[in-house]
Tab-separated table of N, CA and C in Angstrom:
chain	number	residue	atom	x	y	z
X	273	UNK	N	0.840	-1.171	0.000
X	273	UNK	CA	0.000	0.000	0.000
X	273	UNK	C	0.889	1.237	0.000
X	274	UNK	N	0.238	2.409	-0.383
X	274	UNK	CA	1.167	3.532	-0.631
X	274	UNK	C	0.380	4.463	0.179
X	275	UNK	N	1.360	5.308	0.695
X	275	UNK	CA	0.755	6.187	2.035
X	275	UNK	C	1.912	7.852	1.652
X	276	UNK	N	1.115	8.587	2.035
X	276	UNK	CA	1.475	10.145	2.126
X	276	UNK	C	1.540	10.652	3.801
X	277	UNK	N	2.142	10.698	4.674
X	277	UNK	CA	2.084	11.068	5.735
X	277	UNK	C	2.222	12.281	6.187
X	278	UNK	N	1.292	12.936	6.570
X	278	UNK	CA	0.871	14.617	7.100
X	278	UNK	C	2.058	14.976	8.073
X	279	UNK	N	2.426	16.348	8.513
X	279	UNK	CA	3.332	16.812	9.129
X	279	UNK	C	3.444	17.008	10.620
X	280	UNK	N	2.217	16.361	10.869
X	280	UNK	CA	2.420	15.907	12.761
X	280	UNK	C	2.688	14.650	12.680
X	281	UNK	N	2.828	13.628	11.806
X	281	UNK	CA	3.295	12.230	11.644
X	281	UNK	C	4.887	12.031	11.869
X	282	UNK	N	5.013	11.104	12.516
X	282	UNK	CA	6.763	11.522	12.605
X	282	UNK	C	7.520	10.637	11.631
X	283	UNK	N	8.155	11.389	11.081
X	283	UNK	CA	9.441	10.961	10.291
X	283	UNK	C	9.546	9.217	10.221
X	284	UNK	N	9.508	9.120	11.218
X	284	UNK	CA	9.945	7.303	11.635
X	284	UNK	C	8.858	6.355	11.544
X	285	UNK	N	7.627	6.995	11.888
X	285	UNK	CA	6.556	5.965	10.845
X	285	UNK	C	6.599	5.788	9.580
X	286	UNK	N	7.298	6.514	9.114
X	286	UNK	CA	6.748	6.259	7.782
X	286	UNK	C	8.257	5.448	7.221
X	287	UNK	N	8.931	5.051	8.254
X	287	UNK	CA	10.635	4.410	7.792
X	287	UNK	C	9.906	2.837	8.213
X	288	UNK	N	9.212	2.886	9.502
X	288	UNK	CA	8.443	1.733	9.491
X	288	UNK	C	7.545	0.967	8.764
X	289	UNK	N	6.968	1.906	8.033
X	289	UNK	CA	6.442	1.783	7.044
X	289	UNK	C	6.648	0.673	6.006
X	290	UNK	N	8.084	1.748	4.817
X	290	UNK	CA	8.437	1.135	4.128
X	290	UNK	C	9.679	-0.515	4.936
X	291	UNK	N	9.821	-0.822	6.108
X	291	UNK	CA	10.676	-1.877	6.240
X	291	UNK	C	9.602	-2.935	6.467
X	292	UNK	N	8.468	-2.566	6.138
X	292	UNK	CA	7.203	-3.445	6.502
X	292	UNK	C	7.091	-3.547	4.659
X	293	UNK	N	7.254	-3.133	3.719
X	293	UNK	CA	7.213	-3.380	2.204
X	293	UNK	C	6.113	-2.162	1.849
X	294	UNK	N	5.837	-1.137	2.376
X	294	UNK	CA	5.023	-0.163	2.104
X	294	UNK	C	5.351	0.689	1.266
X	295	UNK	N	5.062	1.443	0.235
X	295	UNK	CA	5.480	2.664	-0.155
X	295	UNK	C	4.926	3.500	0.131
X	296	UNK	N	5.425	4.866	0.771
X	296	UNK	CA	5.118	5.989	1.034
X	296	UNK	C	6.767	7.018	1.332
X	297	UNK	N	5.767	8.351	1.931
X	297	UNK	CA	6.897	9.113	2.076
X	297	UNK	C	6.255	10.660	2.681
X	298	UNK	N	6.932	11.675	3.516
X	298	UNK	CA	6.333	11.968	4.063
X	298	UNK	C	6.254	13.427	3.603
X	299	UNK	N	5.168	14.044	4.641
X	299	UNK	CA	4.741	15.595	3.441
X	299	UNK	C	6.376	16.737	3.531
X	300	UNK	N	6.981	16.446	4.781
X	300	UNK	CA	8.231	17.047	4.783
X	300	UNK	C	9.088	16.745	3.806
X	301	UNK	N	9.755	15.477	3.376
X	301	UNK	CA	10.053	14.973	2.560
X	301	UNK	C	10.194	15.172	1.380
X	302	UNK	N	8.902	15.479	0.970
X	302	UNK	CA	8.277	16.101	-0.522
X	302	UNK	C	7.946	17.741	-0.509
X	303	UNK	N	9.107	18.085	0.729
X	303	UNK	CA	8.926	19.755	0.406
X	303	UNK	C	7.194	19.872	0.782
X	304	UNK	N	6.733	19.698	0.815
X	304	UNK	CA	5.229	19.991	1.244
X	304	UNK	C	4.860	20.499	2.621
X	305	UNK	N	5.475	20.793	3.213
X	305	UNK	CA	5.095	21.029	4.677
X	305	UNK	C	4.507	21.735	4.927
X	306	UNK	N	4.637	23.210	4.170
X	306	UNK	CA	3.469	24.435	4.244
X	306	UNK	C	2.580	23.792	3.329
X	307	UNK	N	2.473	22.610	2.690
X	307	UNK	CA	0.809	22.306	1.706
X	307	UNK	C	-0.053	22.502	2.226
X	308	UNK	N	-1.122	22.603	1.850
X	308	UNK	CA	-2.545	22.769	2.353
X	308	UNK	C	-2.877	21.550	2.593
X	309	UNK	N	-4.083	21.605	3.699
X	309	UNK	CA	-4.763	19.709	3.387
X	309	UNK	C	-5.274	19.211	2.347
X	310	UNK	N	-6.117	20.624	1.653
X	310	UNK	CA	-6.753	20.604	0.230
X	310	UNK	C	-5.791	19.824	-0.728
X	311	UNK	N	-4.421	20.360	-0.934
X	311	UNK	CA	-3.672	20.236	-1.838
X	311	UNK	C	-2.745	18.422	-1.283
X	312	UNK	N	-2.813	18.087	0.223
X	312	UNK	CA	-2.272	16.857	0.024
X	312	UNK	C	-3.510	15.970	-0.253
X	313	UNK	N	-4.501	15.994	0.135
X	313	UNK	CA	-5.852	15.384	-0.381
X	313	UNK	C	-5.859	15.248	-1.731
X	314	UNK	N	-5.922	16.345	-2.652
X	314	UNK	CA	-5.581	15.989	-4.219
X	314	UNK	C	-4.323	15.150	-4.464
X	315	UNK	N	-2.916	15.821	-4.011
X	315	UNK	CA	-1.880	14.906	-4.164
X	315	UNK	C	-2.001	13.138	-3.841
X	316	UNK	N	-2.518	12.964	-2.650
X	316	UNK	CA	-3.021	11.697	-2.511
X	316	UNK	C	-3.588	10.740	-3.452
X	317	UNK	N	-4.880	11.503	-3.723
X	317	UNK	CA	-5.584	11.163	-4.821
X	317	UNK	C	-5.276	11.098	-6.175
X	318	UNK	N	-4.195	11.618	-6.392
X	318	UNK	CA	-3.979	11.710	-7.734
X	318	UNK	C	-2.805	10.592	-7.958
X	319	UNK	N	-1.687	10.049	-6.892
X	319	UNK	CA	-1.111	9.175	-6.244
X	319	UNK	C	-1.221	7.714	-5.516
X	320	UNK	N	-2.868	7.627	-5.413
X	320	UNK	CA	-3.313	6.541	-5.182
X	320	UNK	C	-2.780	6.254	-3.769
X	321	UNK	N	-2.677	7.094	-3.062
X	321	UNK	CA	-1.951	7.302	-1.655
X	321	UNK	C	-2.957	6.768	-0.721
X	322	UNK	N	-2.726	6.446	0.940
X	322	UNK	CA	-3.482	6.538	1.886
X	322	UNK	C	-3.146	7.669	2.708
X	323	UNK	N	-4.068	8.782	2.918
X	323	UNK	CA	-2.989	9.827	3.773
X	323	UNK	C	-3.088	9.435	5.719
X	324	UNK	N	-1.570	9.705	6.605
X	324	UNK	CA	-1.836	9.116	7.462
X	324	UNK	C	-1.868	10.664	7.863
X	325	UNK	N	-2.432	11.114	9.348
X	325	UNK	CA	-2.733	12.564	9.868
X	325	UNK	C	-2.932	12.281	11.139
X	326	UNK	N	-2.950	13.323	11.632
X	326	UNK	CA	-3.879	13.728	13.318
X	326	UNK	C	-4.805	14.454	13.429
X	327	UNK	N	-4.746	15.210	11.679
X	327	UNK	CA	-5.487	16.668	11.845
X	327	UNK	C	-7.168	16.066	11.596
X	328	UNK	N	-7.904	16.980	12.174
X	328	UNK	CA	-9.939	16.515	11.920
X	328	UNK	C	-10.158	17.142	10.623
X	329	UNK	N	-9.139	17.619	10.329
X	329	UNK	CA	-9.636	18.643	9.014
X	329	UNK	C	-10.130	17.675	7.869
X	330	UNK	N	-9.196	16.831	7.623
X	330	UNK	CA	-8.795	15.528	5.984
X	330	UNK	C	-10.700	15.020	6.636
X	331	UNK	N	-10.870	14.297	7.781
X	331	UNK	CA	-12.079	13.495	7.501
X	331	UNK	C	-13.298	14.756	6.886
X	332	UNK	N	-12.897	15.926	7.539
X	332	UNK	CA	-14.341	16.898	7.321
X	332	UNK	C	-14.202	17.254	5.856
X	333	UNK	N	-12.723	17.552	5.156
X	333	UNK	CA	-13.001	17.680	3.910
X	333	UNK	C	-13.813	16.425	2.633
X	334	UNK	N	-13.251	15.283	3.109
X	334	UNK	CA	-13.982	14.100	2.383
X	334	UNK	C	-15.345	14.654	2.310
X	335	UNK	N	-15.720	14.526	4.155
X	335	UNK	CA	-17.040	14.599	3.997
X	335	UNK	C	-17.893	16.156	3.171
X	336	UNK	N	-17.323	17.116	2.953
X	336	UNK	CA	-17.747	18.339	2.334
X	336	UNK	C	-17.909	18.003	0.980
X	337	UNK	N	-16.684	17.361	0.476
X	337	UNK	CA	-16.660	17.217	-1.132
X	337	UNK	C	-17.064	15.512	-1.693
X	338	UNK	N	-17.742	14.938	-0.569
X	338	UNK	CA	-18.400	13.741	-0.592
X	338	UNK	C	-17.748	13.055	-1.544
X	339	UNK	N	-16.090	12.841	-1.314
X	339	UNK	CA	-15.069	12.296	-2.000
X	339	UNK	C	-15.352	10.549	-1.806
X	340	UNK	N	-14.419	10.076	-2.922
X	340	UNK	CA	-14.467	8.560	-2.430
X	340	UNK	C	-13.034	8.128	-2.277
X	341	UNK	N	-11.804	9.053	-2.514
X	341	UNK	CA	-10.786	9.088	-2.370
X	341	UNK	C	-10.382	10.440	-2.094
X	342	UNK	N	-9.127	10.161	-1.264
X	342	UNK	CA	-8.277	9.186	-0.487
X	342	UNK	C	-8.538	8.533	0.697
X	343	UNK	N	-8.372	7.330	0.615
X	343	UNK	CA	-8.265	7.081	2.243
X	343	UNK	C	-7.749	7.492	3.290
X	344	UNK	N	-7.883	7.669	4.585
X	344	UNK	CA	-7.061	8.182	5.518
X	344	UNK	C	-6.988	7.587	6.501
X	345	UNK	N	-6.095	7.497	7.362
X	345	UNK	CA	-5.669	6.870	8.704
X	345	UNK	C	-6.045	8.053	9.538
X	346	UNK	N	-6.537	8.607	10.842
X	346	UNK	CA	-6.384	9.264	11.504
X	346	UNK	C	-6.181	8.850	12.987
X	347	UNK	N	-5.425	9.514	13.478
X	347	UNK	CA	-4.789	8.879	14.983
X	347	UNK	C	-5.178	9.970	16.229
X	348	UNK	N	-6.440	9.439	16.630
X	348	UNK	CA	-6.965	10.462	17.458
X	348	UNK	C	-6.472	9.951	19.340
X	349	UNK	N	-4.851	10.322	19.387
X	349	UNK	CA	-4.079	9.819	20.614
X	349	UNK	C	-3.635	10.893	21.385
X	350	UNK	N	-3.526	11.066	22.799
X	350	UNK	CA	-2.704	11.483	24.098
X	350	UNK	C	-1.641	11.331	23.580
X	351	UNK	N	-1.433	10.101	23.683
X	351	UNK	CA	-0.198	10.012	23.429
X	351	UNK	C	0.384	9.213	22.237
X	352	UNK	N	1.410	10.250	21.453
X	352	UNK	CA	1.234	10.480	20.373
X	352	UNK	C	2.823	10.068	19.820
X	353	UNK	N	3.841	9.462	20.976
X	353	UNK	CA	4.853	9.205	20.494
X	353	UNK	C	5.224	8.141	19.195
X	354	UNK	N	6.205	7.921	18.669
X	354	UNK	CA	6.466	7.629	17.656
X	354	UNK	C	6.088	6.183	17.629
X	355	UNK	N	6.536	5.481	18.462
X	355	UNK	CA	6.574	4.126	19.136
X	355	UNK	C	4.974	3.510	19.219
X	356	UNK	N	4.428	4.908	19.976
X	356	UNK	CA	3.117	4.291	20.378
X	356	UNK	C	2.294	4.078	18.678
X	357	UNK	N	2.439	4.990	17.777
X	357	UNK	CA	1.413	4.871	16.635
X	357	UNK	C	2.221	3.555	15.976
X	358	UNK	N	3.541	3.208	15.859
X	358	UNK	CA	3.650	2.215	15.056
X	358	UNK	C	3.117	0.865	15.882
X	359	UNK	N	3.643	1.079	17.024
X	359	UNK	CA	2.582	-0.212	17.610
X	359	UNK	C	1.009	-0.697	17.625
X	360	UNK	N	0.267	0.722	17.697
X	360	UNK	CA	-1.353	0.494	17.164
X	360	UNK	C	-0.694	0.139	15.505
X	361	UNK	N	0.027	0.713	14.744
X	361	UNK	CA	-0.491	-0.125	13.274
X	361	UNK	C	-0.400	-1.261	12.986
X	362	UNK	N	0.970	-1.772	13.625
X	362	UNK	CA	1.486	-3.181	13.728
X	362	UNK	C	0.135	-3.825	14.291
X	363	UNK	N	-0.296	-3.546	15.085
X	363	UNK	CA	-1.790	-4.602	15.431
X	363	UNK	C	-2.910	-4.377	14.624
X	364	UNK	N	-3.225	-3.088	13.881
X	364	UNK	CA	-4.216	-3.071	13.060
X	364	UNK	C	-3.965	-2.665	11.532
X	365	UNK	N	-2.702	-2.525	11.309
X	365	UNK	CA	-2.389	-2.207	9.429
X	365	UNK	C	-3.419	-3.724	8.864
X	366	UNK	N	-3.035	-4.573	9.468
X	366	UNK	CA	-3.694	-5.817	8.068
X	366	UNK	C	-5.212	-5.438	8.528
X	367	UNK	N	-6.118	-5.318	9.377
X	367	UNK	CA	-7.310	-5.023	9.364
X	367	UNK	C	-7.759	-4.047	8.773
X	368	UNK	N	-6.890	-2.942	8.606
X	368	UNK	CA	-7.430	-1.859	7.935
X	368	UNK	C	-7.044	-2.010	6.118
X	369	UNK	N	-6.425	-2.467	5.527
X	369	UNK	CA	-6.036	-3.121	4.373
X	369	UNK	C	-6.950	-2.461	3.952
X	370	UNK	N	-7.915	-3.687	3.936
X	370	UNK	CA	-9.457	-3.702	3.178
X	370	UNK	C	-9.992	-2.436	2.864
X	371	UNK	N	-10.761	-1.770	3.890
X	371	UNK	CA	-11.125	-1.018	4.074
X	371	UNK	C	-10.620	0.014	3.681
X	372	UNK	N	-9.699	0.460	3.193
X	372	UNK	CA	-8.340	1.457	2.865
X	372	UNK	C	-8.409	1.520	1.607
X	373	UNK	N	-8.389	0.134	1.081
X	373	UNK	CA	-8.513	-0.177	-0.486
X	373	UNK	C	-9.455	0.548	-1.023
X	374	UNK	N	-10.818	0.156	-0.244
X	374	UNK	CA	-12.183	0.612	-0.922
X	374	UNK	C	-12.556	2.004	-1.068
X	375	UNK	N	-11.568	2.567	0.332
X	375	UNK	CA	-12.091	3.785	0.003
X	375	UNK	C	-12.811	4.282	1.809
X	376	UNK	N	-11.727	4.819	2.777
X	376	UNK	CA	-12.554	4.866	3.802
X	376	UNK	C	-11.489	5.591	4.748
X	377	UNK	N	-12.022	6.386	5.758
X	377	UNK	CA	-11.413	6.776	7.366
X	377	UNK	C	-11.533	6.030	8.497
X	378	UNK	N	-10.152	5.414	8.957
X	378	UNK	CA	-9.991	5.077	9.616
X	378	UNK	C	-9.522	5.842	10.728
X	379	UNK	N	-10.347	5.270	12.029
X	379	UNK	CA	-9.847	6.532	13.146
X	379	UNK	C	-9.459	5.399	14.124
X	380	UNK	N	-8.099	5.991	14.446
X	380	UNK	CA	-7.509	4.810	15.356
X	380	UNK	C	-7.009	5.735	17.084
X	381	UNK	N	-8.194	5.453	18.062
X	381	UNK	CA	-8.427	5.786	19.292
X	381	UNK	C	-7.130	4.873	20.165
X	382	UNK	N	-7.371	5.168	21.761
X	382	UNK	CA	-6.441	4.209	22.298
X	382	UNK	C	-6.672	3.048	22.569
X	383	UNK	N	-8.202	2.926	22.071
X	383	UNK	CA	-8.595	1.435	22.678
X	383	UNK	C	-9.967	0.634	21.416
X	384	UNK	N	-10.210	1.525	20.653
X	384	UNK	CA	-10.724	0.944	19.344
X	384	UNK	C	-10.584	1.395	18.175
X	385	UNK	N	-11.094	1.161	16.930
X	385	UNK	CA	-10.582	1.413	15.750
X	385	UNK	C	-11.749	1.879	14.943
X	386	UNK	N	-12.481	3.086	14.212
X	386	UNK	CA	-13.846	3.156	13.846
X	386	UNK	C	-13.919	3.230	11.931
X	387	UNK	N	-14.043	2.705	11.447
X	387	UNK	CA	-14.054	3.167	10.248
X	387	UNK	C	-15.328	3.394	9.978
X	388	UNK	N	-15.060	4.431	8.379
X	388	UNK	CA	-16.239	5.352	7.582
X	388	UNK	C	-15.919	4.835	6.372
X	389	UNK	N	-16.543	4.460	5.586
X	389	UNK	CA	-16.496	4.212	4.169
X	389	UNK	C	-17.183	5.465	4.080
X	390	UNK	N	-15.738	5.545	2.658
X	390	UNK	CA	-16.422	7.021	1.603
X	390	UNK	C	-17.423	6.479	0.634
X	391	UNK	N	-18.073	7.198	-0.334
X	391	UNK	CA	-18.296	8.805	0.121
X	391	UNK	C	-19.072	9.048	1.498
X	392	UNK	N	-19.139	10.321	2.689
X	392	UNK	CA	-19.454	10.414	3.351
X	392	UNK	C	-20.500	12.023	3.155
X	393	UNK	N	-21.657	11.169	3.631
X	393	UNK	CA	-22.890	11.971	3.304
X	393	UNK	C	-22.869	13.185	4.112
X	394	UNK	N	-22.590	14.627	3.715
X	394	UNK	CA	-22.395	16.112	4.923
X	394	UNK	C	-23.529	16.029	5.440
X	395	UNK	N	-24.907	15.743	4.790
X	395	UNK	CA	-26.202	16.573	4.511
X	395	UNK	C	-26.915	16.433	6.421
């Protein structure tokens, strides 16, 4: 799977990432750091990306422009160290696969996991 990782994501997920066989790379990385969400949302999409974030913004834009891409990971954590998010993925990357594929937000809490299949209805 191929992933775009937002700029509160740290550097080192996304090294975990690829030693797991992933492709991605992160919005610092790609010079993007001042991007807009608008503009990594298109980049994503146009990339076939999953974007990973913290920000609430990526799920509310889907839902505004009742997108069906990109998928997103969102990591709604206290605690937010580097360690702790690769360990929630390591237990839930293969569950979220699926769901990722099709087209959906995943919100990964400290103690469950909620997904939204896109498109997501504003009205």
């Amino acid at each position: 799977m191929k992933f775009l990782a937002d700029v509160p994501i740290p550097l080192s997920l996304v090294a975990w990432l690829r030693a797991r066989g992933h492709e991605g790379y992160h919005a610092a990385e790609a010079s993007l750091a001042q991007a807009s969400d608008v503009f990594l949302l298109a980049r994503a999409k146009h990339e076939g990306r999953v974007v990973i974030t913290m920000d609430l913004d990526f799920p509310r834009l889907l839902a505004l422009t009742a997108a069906h891409s990109p998928s997103v990971i969102l990591f709604r954590l206290s605690d937010a160290r580097p360690e702790r998010l690769s360990d929630l993925l390591a237990v839930h990357l293969s569950s979220l696969l699926p769901h990722l594929e099709r087209g959906a937000i995943a919100v990964i809490e400290p103690d469950r996991i909620r997904f939204r299949l896109l498109p997501i209805d504003a009205s």
